CSV table of C-alpha atoms in Angstrom, one decimal:
chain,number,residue,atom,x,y,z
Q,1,UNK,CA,4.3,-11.5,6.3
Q,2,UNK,CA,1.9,-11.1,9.2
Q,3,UNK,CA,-0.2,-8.3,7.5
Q,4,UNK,CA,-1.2,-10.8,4.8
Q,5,UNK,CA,-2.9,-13.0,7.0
Q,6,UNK,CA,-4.7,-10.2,7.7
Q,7,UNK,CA,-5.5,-8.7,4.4
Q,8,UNK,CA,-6.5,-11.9,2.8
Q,9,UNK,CA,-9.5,-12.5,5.5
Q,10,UNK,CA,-10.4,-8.8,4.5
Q,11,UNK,CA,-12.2,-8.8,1.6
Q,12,UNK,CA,-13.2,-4.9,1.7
Q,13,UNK,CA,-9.7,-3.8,1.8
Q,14,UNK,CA,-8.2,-6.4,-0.5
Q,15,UNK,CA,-11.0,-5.0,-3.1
Q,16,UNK,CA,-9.6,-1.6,-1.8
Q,17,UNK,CA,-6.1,-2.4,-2.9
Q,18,UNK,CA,-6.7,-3.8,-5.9
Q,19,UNK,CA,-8.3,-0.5,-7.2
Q,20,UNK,CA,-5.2,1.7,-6.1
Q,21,UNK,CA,-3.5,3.0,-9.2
Q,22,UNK,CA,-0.5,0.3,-9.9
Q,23,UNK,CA,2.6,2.9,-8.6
Q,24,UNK,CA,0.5,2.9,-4.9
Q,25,UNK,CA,-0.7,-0.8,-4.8
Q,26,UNK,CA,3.1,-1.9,-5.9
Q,27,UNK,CA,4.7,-0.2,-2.9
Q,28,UNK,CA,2.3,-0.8,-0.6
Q,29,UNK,CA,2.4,-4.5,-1.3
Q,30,UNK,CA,6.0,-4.4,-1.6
Q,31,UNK,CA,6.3,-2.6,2.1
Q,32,UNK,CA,3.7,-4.7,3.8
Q,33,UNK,CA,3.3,-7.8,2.7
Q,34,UNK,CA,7.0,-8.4,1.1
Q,35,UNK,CA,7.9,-6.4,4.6
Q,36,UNK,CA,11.0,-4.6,2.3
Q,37,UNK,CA,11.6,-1.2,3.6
Q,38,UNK,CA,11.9,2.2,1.7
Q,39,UNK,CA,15.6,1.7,0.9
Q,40,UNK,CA,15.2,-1.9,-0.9
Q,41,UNK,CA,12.0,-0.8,-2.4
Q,42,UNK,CA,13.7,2.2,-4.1
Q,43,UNK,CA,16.2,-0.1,-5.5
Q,44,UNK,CA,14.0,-2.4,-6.7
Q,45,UNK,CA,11.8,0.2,-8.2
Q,46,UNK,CA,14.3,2.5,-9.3
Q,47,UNK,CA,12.9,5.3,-7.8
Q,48,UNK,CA,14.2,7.8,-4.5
Q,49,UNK,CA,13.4,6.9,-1.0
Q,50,UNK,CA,11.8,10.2,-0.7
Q,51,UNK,CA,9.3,8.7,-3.5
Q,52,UNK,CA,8.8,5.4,-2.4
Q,53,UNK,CA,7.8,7.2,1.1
Q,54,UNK,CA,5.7,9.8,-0.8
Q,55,UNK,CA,3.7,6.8,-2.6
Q,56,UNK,CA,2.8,4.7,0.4
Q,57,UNK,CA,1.8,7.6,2.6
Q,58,UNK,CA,-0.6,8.5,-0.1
Q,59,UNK,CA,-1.5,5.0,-1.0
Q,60,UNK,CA,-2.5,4.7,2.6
Q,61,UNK,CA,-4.4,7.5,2.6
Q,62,UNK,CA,-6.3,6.6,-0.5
Q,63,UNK,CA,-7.2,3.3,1.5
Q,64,UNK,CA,-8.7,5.2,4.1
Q,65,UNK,CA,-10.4,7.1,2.1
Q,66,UNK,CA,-11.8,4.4,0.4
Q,67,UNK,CA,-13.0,2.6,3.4
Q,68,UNK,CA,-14.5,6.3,5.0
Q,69,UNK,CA,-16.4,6.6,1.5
Q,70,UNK,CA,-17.8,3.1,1.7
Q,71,UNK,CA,-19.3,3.4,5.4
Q,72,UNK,CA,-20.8,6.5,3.9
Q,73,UNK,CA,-22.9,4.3,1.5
C-alpha cells in the first residue's frame, strides 16, 4: 500500500512498530499496509470489530507516544 512506502523510509517509526506488543503491531500492519479494513481483519483474526478497532486506536496511540517520548530524549 501507499503507507508502506512511507513507513519503510522511516526508520524511527518502523523501530516504533516493531516494539508494539504483537496483538497491536498485527492490526496495525494488517489495516495499513495490507489496507484490510476492521471487518476482514476481525475475520481473519478471529476477533470482534469492536476489538480490532479498540487495538489499532491504542496501537496508534502507543506510536505516538513513542515518538513524543523519543523527542523528549
Amino acid at each position: 500500500g501507499s503507507i508502506y512506502r512511507h513507513i519503510k523510509g522511516d526508520v524511527r517509526l518502523l523501530a516504533a512498530i516493531e516494539a508494539l506488543p504483537v496483538q497491536y503491531k498485527e492490526v496495525l500492519l494488517l489495516r495499513y499496509v495490507q489496507e484490510l479494513d476492521v471487518k476482514d481483519i476481525s475475520k481473519l483474526l478471529n476477533r470482534s470489530k469492536a476489538t480490532v478497532h479498540k487495538q489499532i486506536t491504542r496501537a496508534k496511540r502507543l506510536l505516538v507516544k513513542s515518538y513524543e517520548t523519543e523527542e523528549k530524549a
